[in-house]
Structures are given as structure tokens and as C-alpha cells.
Coordinates of C-alpha atoms in Angstrom, one line a residue:
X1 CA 50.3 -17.3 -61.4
X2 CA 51.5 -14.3 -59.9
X3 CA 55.9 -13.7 -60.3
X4 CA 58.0 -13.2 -56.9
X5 CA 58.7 -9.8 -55.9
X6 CA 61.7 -8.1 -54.8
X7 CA 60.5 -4.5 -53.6
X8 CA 57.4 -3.8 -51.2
X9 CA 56.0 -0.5 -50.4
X10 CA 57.6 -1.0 -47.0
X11 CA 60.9 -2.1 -48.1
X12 CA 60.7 1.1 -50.5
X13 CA 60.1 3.7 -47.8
X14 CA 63.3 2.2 -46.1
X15 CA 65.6 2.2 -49.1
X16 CA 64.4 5.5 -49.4
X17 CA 65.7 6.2 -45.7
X18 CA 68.3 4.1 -46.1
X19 CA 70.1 1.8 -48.7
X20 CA 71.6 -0.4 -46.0
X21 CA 68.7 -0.8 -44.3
X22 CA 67.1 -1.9 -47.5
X23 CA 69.9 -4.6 -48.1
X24 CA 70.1 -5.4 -44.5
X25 CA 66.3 -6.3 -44.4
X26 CA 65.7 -8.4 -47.4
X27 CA 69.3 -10.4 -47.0
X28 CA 69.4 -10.1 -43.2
X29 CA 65.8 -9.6 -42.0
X30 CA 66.6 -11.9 -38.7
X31 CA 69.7 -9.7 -37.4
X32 CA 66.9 -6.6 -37.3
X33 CA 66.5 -5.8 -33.4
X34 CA 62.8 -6.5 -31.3
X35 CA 60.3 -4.2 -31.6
X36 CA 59.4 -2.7 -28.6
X37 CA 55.6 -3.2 -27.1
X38 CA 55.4 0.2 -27.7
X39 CA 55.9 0.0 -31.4
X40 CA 53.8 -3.0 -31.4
X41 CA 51.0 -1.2 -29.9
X42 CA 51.3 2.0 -32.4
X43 CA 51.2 -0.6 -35.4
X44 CA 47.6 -1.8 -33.5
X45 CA 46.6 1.7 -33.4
X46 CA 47.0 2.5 -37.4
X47 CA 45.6 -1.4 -38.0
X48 CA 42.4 -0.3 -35.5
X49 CA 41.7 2.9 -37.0
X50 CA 42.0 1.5 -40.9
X51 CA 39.7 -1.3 -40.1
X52 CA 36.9 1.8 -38.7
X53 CA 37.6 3.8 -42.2
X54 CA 36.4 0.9 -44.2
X55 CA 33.3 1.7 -43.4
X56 CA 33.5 4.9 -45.0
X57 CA 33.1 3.0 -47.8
X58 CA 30.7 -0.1 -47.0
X59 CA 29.9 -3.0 -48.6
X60 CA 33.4 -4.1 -49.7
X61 CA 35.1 -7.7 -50.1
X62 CA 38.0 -8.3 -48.2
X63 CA 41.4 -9.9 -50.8
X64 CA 44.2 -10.1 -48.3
X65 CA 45.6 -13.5 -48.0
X66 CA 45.4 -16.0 -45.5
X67 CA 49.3 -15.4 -44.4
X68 CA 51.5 -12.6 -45.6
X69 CA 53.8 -15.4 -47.2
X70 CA 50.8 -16.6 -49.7
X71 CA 50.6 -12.8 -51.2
X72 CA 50.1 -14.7 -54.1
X73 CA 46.5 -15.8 -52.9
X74 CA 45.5 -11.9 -52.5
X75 CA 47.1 -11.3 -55.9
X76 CA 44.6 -13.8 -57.2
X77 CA 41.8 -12.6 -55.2
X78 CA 42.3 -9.0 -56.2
X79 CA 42.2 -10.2 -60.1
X80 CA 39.3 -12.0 -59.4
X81 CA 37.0 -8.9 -57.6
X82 CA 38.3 -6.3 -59.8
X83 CA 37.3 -7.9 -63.5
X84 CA 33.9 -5.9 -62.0
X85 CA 32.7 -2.5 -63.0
X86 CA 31.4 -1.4 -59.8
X87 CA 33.3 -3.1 -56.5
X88 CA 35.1 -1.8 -53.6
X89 CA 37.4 -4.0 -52.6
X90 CA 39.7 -3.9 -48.9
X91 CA 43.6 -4.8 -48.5
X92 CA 43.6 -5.1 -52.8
X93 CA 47.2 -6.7 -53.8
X94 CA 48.8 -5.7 -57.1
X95 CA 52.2 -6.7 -58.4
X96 CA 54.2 -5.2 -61.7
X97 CA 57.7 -5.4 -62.6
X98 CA 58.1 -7.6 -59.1
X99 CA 56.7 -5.0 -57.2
X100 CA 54.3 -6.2 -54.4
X101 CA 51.6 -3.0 -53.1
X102 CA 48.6 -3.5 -50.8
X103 CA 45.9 -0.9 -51.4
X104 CA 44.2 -0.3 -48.4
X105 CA 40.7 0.4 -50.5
X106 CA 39.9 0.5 -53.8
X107 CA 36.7 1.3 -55.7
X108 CA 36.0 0.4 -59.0
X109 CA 33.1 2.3 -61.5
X110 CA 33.3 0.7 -64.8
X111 CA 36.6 1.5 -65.8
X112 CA 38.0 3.9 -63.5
X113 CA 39.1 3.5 -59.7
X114 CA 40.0 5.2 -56.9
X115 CA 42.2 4.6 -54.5
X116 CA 42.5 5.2 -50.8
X117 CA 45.1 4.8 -48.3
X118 CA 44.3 4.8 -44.9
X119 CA 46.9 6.4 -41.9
X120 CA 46.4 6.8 -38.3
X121 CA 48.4 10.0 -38.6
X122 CA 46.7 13.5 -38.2
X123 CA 48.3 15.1 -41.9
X124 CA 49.7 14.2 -44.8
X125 CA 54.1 13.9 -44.8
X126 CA 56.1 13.0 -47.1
X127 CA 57.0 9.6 -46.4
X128 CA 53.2 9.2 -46.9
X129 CA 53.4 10.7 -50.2
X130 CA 56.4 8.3 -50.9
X131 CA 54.3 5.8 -50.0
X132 CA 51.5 6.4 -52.3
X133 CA 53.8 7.4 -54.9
X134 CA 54.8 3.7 -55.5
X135 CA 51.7 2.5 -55.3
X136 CA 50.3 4.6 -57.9
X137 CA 53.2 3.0 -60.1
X138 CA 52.6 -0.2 -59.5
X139 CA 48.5 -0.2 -60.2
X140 CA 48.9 2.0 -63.3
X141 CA 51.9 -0.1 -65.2
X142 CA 49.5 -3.1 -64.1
X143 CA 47.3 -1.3 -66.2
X144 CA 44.5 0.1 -64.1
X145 CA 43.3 3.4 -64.7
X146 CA 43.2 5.5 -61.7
X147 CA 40.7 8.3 -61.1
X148 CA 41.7 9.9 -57.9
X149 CA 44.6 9.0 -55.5
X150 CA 43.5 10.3 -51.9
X151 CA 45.2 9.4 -48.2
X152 CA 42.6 9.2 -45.5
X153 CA 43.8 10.3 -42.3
X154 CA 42.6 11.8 -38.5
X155 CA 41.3 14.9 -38.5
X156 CA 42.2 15.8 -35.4
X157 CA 40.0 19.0 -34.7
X158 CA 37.3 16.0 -34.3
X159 CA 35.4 17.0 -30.8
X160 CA 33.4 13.6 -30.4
X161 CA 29.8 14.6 -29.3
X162 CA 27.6 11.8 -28.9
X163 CA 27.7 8.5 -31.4
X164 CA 31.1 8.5 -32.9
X165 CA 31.0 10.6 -36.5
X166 CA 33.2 8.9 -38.6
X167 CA 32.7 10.8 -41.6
X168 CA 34.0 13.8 -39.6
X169 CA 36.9 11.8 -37.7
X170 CA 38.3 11.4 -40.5
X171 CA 39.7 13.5 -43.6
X172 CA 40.0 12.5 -46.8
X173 CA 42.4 14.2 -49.2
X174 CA 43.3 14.0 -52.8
X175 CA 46.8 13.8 -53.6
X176 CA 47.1 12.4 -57.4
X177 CA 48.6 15.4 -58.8
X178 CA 51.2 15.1 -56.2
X179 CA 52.3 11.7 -56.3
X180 CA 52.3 11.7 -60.3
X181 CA 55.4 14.5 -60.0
X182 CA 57.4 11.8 -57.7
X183 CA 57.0 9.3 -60.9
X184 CA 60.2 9.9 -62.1
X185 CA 61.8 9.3 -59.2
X186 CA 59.7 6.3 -58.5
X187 CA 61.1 4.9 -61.1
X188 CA 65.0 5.7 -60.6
X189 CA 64.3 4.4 -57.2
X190 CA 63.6 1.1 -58.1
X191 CA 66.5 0.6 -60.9
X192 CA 68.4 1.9 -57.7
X193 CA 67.2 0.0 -54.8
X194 CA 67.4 -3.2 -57.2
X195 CA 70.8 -2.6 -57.9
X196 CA 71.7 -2.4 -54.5
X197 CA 69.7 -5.8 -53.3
X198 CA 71.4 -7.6 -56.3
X199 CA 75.0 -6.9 -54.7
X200 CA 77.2 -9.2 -52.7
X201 CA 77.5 -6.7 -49.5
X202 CA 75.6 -4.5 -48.0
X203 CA 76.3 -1.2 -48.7
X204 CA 78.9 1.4 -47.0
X205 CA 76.7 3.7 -45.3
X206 CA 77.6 5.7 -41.8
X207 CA 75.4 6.2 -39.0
X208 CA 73.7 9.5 -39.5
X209 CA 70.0 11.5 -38.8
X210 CA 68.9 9.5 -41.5
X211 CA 69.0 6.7 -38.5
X212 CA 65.8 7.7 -36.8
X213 CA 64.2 10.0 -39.5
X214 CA 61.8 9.4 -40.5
X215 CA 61.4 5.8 -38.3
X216 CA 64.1 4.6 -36.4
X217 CA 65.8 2.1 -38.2
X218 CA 65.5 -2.0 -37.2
X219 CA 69.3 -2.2 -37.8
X220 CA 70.1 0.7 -35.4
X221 CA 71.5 -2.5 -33.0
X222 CA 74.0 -3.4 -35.8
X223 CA 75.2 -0.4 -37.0
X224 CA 75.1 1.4 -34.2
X225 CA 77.5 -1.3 -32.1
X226 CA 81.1 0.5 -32.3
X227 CA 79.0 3.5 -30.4
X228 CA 80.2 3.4 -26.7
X229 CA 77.2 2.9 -24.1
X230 CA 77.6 6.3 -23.2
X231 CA 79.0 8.3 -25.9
X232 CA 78.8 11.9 -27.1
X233 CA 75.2 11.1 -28.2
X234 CA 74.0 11.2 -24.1
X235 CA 75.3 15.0 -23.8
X236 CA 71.9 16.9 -22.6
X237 CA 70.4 19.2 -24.8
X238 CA 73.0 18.8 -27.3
X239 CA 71.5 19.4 -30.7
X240 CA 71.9 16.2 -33.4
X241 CA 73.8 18.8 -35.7
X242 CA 76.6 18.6 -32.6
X243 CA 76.4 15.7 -31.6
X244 CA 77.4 13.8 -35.5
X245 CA 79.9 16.8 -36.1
X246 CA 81.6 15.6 -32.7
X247 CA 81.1 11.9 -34.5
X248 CA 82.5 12.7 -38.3
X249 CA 85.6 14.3 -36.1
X250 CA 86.1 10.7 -34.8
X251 CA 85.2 11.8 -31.1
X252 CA 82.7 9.6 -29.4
X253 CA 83.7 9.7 -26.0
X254 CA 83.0 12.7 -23.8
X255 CA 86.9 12.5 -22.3
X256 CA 88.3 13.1 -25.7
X257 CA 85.8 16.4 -26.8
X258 CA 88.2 19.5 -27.0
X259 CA 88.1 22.1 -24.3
X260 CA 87.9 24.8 -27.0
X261 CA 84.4 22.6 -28.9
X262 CA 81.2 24.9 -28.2
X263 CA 78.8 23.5 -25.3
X264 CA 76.8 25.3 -22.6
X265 CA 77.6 25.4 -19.0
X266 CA 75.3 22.6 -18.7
X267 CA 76.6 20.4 -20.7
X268 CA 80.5 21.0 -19.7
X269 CA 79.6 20.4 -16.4
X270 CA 77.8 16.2 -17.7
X271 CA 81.3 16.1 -19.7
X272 CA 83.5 17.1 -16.7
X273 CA 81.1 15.3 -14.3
X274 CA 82.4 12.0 -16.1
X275 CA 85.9 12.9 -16.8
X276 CA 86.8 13.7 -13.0
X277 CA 84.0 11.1 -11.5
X278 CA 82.8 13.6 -9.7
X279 CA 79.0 14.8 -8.4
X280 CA 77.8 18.2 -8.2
X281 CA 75.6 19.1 -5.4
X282 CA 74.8 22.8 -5.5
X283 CA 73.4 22.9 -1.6
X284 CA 72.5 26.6 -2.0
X285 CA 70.0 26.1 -4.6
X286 CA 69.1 23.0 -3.8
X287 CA 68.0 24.8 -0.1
X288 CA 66.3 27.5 -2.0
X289 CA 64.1 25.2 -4.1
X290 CA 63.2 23.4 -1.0
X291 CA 62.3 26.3 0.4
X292 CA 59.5 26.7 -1.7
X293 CA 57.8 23.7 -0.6
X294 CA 54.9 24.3 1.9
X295 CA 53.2 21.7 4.0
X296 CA 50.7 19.7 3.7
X297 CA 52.5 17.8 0.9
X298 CA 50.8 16.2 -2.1
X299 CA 53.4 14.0 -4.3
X300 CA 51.1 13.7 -7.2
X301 CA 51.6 11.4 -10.3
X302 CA 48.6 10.9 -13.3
X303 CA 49.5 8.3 -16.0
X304 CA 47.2 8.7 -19.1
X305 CA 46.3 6.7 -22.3
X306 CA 46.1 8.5 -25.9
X307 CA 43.2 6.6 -28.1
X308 CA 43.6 7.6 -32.0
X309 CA 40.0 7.3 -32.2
X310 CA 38.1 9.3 -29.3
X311 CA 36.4 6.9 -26.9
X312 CA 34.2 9.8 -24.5
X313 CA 32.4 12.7 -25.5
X314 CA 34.8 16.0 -25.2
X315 CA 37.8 13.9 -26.1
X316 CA 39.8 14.2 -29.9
X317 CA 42.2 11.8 -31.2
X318 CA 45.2 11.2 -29.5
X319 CA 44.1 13.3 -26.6
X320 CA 45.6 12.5 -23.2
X321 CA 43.2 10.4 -21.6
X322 CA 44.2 10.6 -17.5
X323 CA 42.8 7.3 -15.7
X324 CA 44.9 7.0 -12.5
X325 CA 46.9 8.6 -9.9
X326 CA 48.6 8.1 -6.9
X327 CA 49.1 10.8 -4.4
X328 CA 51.0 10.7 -1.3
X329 CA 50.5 13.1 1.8
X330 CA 52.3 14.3 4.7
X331 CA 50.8 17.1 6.5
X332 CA 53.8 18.0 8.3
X333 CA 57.5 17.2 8.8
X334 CA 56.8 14.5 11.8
X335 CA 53.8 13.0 10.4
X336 CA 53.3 10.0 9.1
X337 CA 52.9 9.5 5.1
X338 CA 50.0 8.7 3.8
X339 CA 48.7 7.2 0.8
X340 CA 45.9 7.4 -1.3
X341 CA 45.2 5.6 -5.6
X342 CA 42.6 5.8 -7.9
X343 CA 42.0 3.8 -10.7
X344 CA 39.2 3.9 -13.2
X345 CA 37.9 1.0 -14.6
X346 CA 38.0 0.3 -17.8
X347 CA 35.1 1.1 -20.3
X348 CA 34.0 4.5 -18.7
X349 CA 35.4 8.1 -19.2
X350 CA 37.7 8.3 -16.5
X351 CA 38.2 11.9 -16.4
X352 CA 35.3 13.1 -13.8
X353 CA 35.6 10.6 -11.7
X354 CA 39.3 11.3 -11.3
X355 CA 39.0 14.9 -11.0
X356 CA 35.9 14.0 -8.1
X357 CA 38.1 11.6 -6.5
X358 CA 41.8 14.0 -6.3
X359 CA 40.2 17.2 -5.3
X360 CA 39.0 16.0 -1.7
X361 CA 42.6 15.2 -1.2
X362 CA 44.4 18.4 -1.7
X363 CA 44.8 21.0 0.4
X364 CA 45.7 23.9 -1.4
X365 CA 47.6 26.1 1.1
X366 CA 50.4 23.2 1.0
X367 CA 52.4 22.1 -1.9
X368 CA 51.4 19.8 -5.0
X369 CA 54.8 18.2 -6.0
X370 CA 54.7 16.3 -9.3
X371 CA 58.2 15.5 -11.5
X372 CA 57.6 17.1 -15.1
X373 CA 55.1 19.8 -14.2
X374 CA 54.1 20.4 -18.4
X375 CA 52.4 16.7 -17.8
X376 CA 50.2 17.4 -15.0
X377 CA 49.3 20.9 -16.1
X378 CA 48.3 19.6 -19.1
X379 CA 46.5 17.5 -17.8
X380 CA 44.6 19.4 -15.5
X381 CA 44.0 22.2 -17.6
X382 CA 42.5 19.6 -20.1
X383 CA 39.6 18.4 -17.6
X384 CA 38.9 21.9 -16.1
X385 CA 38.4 23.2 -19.9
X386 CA 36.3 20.6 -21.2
X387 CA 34.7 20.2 -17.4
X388 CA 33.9 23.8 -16.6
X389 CA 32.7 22.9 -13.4
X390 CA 35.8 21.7 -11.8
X391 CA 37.8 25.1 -12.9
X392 CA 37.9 26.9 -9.9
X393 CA 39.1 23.7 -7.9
X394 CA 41.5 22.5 -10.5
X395 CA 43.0 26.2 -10.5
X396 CA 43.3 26.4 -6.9
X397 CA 45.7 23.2 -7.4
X398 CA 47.5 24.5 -10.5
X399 CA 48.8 27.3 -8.3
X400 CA 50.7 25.1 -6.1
X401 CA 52.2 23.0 -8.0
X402 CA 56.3 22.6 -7.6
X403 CA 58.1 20.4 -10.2
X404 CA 61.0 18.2 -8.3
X405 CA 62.0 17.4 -11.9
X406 CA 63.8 21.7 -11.9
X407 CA 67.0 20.7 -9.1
X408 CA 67.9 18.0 -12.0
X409 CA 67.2 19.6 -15.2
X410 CA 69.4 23.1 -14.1
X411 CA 71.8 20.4 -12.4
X412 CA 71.6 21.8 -8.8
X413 CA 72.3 18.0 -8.1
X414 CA 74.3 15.8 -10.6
X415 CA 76.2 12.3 -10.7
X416 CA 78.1 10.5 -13.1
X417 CA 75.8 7.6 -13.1
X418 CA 73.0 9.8 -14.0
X419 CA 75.0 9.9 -18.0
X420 CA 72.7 12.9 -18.7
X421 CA 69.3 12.1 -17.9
X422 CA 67.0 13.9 -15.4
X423 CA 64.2 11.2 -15.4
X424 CA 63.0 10.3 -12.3
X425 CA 63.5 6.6 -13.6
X426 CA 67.3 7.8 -13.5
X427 CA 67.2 9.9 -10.6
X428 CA 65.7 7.3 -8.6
X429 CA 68.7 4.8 -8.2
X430 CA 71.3 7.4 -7.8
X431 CA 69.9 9.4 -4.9
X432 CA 67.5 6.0 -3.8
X433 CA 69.2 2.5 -4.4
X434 CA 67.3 1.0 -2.2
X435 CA 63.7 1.7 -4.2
X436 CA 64.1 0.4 -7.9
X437 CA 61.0 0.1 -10.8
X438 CA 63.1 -3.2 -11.9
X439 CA 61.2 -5.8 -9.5
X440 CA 57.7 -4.3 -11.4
X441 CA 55.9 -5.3 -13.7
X442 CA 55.3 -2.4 -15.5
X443 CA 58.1 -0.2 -15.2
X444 CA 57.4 3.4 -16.7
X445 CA 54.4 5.4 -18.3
X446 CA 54.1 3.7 -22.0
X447 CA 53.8 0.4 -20.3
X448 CA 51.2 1.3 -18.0
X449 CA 49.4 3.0 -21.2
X450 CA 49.5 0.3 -23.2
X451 CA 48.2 -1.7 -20.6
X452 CA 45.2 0.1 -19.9
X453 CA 44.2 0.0 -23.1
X454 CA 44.6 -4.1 -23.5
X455 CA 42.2 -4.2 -19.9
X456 CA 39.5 -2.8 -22.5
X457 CA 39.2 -6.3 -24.4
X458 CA 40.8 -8.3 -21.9
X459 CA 38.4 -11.0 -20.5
X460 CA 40.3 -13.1 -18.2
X461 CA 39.2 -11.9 -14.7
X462 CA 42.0 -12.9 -13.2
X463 CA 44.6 -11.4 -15.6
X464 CA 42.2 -8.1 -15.5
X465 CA 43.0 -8.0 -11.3
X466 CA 47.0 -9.1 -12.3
X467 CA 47.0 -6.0 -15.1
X468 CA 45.0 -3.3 -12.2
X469 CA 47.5 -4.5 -9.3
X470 CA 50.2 -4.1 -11.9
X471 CA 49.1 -0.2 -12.5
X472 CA 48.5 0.5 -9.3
X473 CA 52.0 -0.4 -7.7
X474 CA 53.4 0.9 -10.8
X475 CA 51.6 4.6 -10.1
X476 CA 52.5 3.9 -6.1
X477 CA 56.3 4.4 -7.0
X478 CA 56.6 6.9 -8.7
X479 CA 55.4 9.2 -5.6
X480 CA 56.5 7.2 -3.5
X481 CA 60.1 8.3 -5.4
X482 CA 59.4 11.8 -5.0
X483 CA 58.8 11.5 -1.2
X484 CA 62.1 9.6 -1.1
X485 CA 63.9 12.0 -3.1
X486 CA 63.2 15.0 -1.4
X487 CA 64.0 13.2 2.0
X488 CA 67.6 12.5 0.2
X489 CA 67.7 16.0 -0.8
X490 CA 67.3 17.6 2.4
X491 CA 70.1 15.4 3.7
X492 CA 72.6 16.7 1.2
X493 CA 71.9 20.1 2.5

């Protein structure tokens, strides 16, 4: 019977990160905060694309256990398939000096084997190399001899054409002689991170970069708590180099920064904003970017999905997929507004029909306001390359676009309650209290992604018309935002 362990990969790559996050998670794994349904669905994406690389090698037996708390039971499995000369063998458990790995593939000729890890990534970092570094420990001190150590990942020059070509999605790349120079420190690591776990408190460590890189750390909510809600860490454009030297000179609130410490106009003006409660409203800029708007006027907002593996011909992984807009029109200053949605359903490339369904709608000697212009060009640029057809329409509306997101980002209009951002999701309540995203049920962009993506195995017809409704008022508000916010903008001036 297989021993307990006290290390995992997992736990490995975050004592590597982190020694307090280490301790933190084996002794206080419940005071870790949520993860976000964001993170959820990223974990998905890597599980999705790992399950599709297995069949770059066919034909194997799956040994994961039942439950991850009966590792023991793929332990035993794994023993049991690998006593064969030739087997490939999926989610393959080994265990040595109470060390628990997962190999995400192994295969087996007579005495040799191979191992492959599989990432959703689109290259191969460090932390992967980390990664495979401790499990080359583990499966050779178990006594395995291993042939060739390689991490499959995305290639993402992959242009699907057709059935999708999973031998050229995907890249596979040795990295043995790599990962036996990190063995040394493989083992240091463990005599270190055991040490660590085997002591009565966690260990003294101060917030840092190491925080978020290269994950953002589960305890962030714990270690984190003595950090104001607005802090020195809000300041705009302030580089993380600043913003910890303001923090290891015990300043975390903006009022107490010295008038002599180096920040740009920009930022002086957020810090002064919130020492003196006071807005800025620059009218003669503000005038002179509404100037530049031109009736008829399209508020135009796209949300997009980003599938690792390519779903539609002329799509690579992790492309921005565009399946809905909303646009809203007013032809002149007295008429009335008028609004018009698209929404593809799932299942279907949505990109042609979206392009064949916006272009009726915009008139291009008016003015095509979006918030965050490097989306929607993107975008746009996107469909008229890899849809040659719709260039010369798709061109005629690049050149009009005007980006309400500039009078925010240079400051022209800034409040105290804004605490640095220029989203339009903090924009909104200061200039428009009475429209708010809260009553919604999706309530910004990675929500209404994620979404989407769930209405592509969803099968209950009546959550399927909850989830569409859901996007669609979702998309509604966000120009319906602009509109209001350029209303609230001529008022100021």
C-alpha cells in the first residue's frame, strides 16, 4: 500500500512562488479565497485541451482514481498497467520519498518510457519546466527509466482548415536535458519546502511581485488584508517597481506619498484628486473631443469568446472569436435613439454573419463610438483579413471610429470615486448613477464569454433562452452607457 505524501507537483510550484503560500495551503487550505468563474473556466480550458492530446497517443488505459482523496487507488492502478513492456497509460500516479506526481501520459517500450505533459499554453515557461522537473524526480527515484521528457502544448500558428489537425495543433517538445539540470535544485527544494511544512507557524514572508507571478496567489485575501481598499497599489500607470518601493517605505495611502516621490502629471493629479476630494473636468478638451463626433451616431460594443482549440475554419487558438453586438443609433441631436442586437447562435462560426448583419447599420459619414477602440479594431481587422470580402466595408467603418474611453484615460474628466480606473464599468456610476451593470446577470465581458461557451453543451431549453436574454441585456448596456455618457459629457460643458 501506497505511503501518505506531503508534497504535490502543485503544492511544489507554489512553494517555489512562495513558502507561505506553501504552508498556508497544506495547514490552512480552507482560509484560501474563491476562485473566480473565470479561473474555473481557464482550469476547463487546459482539462479540455489535455483530454484532445490523448489522442495523440491512442489506445491508452486511463489510472486516475475515482476521487482525488483515494490517490492511492491510481497509485495502484499505475503499478498494475506499467509492469507491461509496451502500454500507454493516461493521468499515471507515482509516489517516492512522499512525493505524489500525476503524469499526464506515459508510454512504456520494454523498459524505457516517455513521458508527456500536456499544457493549454502556447510555449514552454519556466514554471512548466518546474513542473516537469519534479516529476522527472519522482518517476526516476521510483525507479523508472525515462527515455524522453517532452511538454505538449498549442502551437498557435495552427490556421484550422477543414477537419481539425490535431497532430498540427499541437507541438510536442523535448525538454529532458533541461529538466535534468533543475535536479539539484529539485532536490534542495523539497528538504526546504519540508522543512517549512514541518514548522509550528507559517512563515514571515511580505507581500511582494512574487504575489501574482507567476499565478496569483489563493492567500492574496489574507495577506493582503492590512492593504487599504484603495491604497498606493490603485495609482494609474504606476509601474509594480513604484508601487512596493512606496510600500517597503511604509506608505500605503495616497495622502501620505511625498510631494518630492517621482509620478507623472497623471498620476499627481488621481493622488491630489483624493487628497482635496475634488473632480477634474477639463471642459476645453472635453469640447474638443466632442467635437469630433459626427452624426449619425453608432455606439458600438462586440463581446467575443477565445476557444484554446479552434472551433471554425480561419480561426487559431485563443483567437478572438466576436459573436454579438449591440449598437445604438441616433441620426441626429433630436432624434430618437434607436436600437439594434445580434446574437449568433451557438454551434456556428459567428463571424460572417456578424459582419453581414452590422454593416447594413452603419453609415459611415457619421461616427462609430466604441470604449477601448484596440478591441473593436482588432476585431474588425480580424474578420476583414480572414474575410477578404468584407474589407472594403469593414475599412470604411474603421475610419470612423472614436474611442469615448480617450476623455478618461488623459483625465479630461476625473472623480475621486473613479480610485484610478477608466473602465466604463467605473465610469458608468460616477457620471450615470442611475444606469448600474449590478441588477444583471452577467455583469462585464469574461462573464458573457464564459457564458457563451457553456450555451455550446448546454441542453436545457429554457436555461439556453435565460443565458441568450442574459447576453443580450448585458451587450444592451454597455451602449446604452456610452449614449448616456456622452449626454452627461455635453452637460459638463
Amino acid at each position: 500500500m501506497a505511503k501518505d505524501y506531503t508534497l504535490s507537483k502543485s503544492s511544489y510550484i507554489k512553494g517555489l512562488q512562495c513558502e507561505k503560500q506553501l504552508y498556508l495551503y497544506k495547514h490552512f487550505y480552507d482560509t484560501q479565497d474563491k476562485y473566480t468563474e473565470m479561473q474555473l473556466a481557464i482550469f476547463r480550458k487546459g482539462t479540455s485541451a489535455g483530454i484532445l492530446a490523448q489522442s495523440l497517443f491512442p489506445g491508452g488505459i486511463d489510472a486516475s482514481s475515482s476521487s482525488h482523496f483515494l490517490y492511492k487507488e491510481g497509485i495502484e492502478k499505475t503499478n498494475a498497467l506499467i509492469q507491461n513492456q509496451n502500454q500507454t497509460i493516461y493521468e499515471a500516479s507515482f509516489l517516492f520519498d512522499e512525493l505524489l506526481i500525476i503524469a499526464d501520459i506515459v508510454v512504456k517500450h520494454g523498459d524505457l518510457i516517455n513521458i508527456y505533459e500536456l499544457k493549454s499554453t502556447t510555449s514552454v515557461s519556466d514554471v512548466i519546466l518546474n513542473d516537469a522537473a519534479i516529476q522527472y524526480h519522482v518517476i526516476t527515484n521510483a525507479g523508472y527509466k525515462i527515455n524522453d521528457f517532452s511538454i505538449i502544448h498549442i502551437n498557435k500558428n495552427y490556421v484550422r482548415d477543414g477537419e481539425l489537425d490535431i497532430n498540427s495543433l499541437f507541438v510536442i517538445k523535448s525538454v529532458k536535458n533541461k529538466i535534468k539540470s533543475l535536479q539539484k535544485n529539485v532536490r534542495n527544494n523539497i528538504i526546504r519546502f519540508n522543512n517549512v511544512l514541518n514548522q509550528d507557524k507559517a512563515p514571515q514572508m511580505d507581500i511582494g511581485p512574487h504575489c501574482t507571478n507567476p499565478y496569483s496567489c489563493g492567500f492574496i485575501g489574507t495577506c493582503w488584508r492590512d492593504i487599504p481598499e484603495y491604497s498606493v497599489f490603485n495609482i494609474a500607470g504606476l509601474s509594480q517597481e513604484k508601487k512596493f518601493d512606496l510600500y517597503y517605505k511604509g506608505i500605503t495611502e495616497l495622502k501620505n506619498i511625498p510631494r518630492e516621490y517621482s509620478l507623472s502629471p497623471l498620476q499627481w493629479l488621481q493622488v491630489n484628486s483624493e487628497i482635496n476630494n475634488e473632480k477634474i473636468i477639463k471642459r476645453n478638451e472635453i469640447k474638443t473631443f466632442l467635437s469630433g463626433l459626427r452624426y449619425p451616431s453608432h455606439f458600438l460594443d462586440f463581446e467575443s469568446f477565445q476557444p484554446a482549440v479552434p472551433l471554425f475554419n480561419k480561426s487559431k487558438p485563443y483567437q478572438q472569436i466576436p459573436f454579438q453586438f449591440s449598437v445604438h443609433v441616433q441620426e441626429n441631436e433630436d432624434s430618437p435613439l434607436k436600437h439594434y442586437e445580434f446574437l449568433c447562435e451557438p454551434g456556428i462560426d459567428p463571424r460572417t454573419k456578424l459582419a453581414d448583419a452590422l454593416i447594413p447599420l452603419i453609415n459611415p459619414s457619421g461616427s462609430v463610438v466604441v470604449y477601448n477602440k484596440t478591441f473593436e479594431v482588432n476585431i474588425l481587422n480580424k474578420i476583414a483579413a480572414d474575410f477578404p470580402e468584407y474589407l472594403e466595408d469593414i475599412e470604411k467603418i474603421l475610419n470612423c471610429i472614436i474611442d469615448l474611453m480617450e476623455p478618461f484615460q488623459k483625465r479630461y474628466y476625473y472623480s475621486p470615486d473613479l480610485k484610478g480606473s477608466y473602465s466604463i464599468k467605473s465610469v458608468l456610476p460616477s457620471l450615470v448613477p442611475e444606469l448600474s451593470y449590478s441588477r444583471l446577470a452577467i455583469k462585464e465581458g469574461g462573464e458573457a464569454s464564459l457564458f457563451y461557451e457553456q450555451l455550446w453543451i448546454e441542453e436545457d431549453y429554457r436555461k439556453i433562452e435565460s443565458v441568450k436574454e442574459s447576453l443580450l441585456r448585458y451587450c444592451e448596456l454597455d451602449t446604452l452607457a456610452m449614449v448616456k455618457i456622452v449626454e452627461r459629457l455635453k452637460e459638463l460643458i
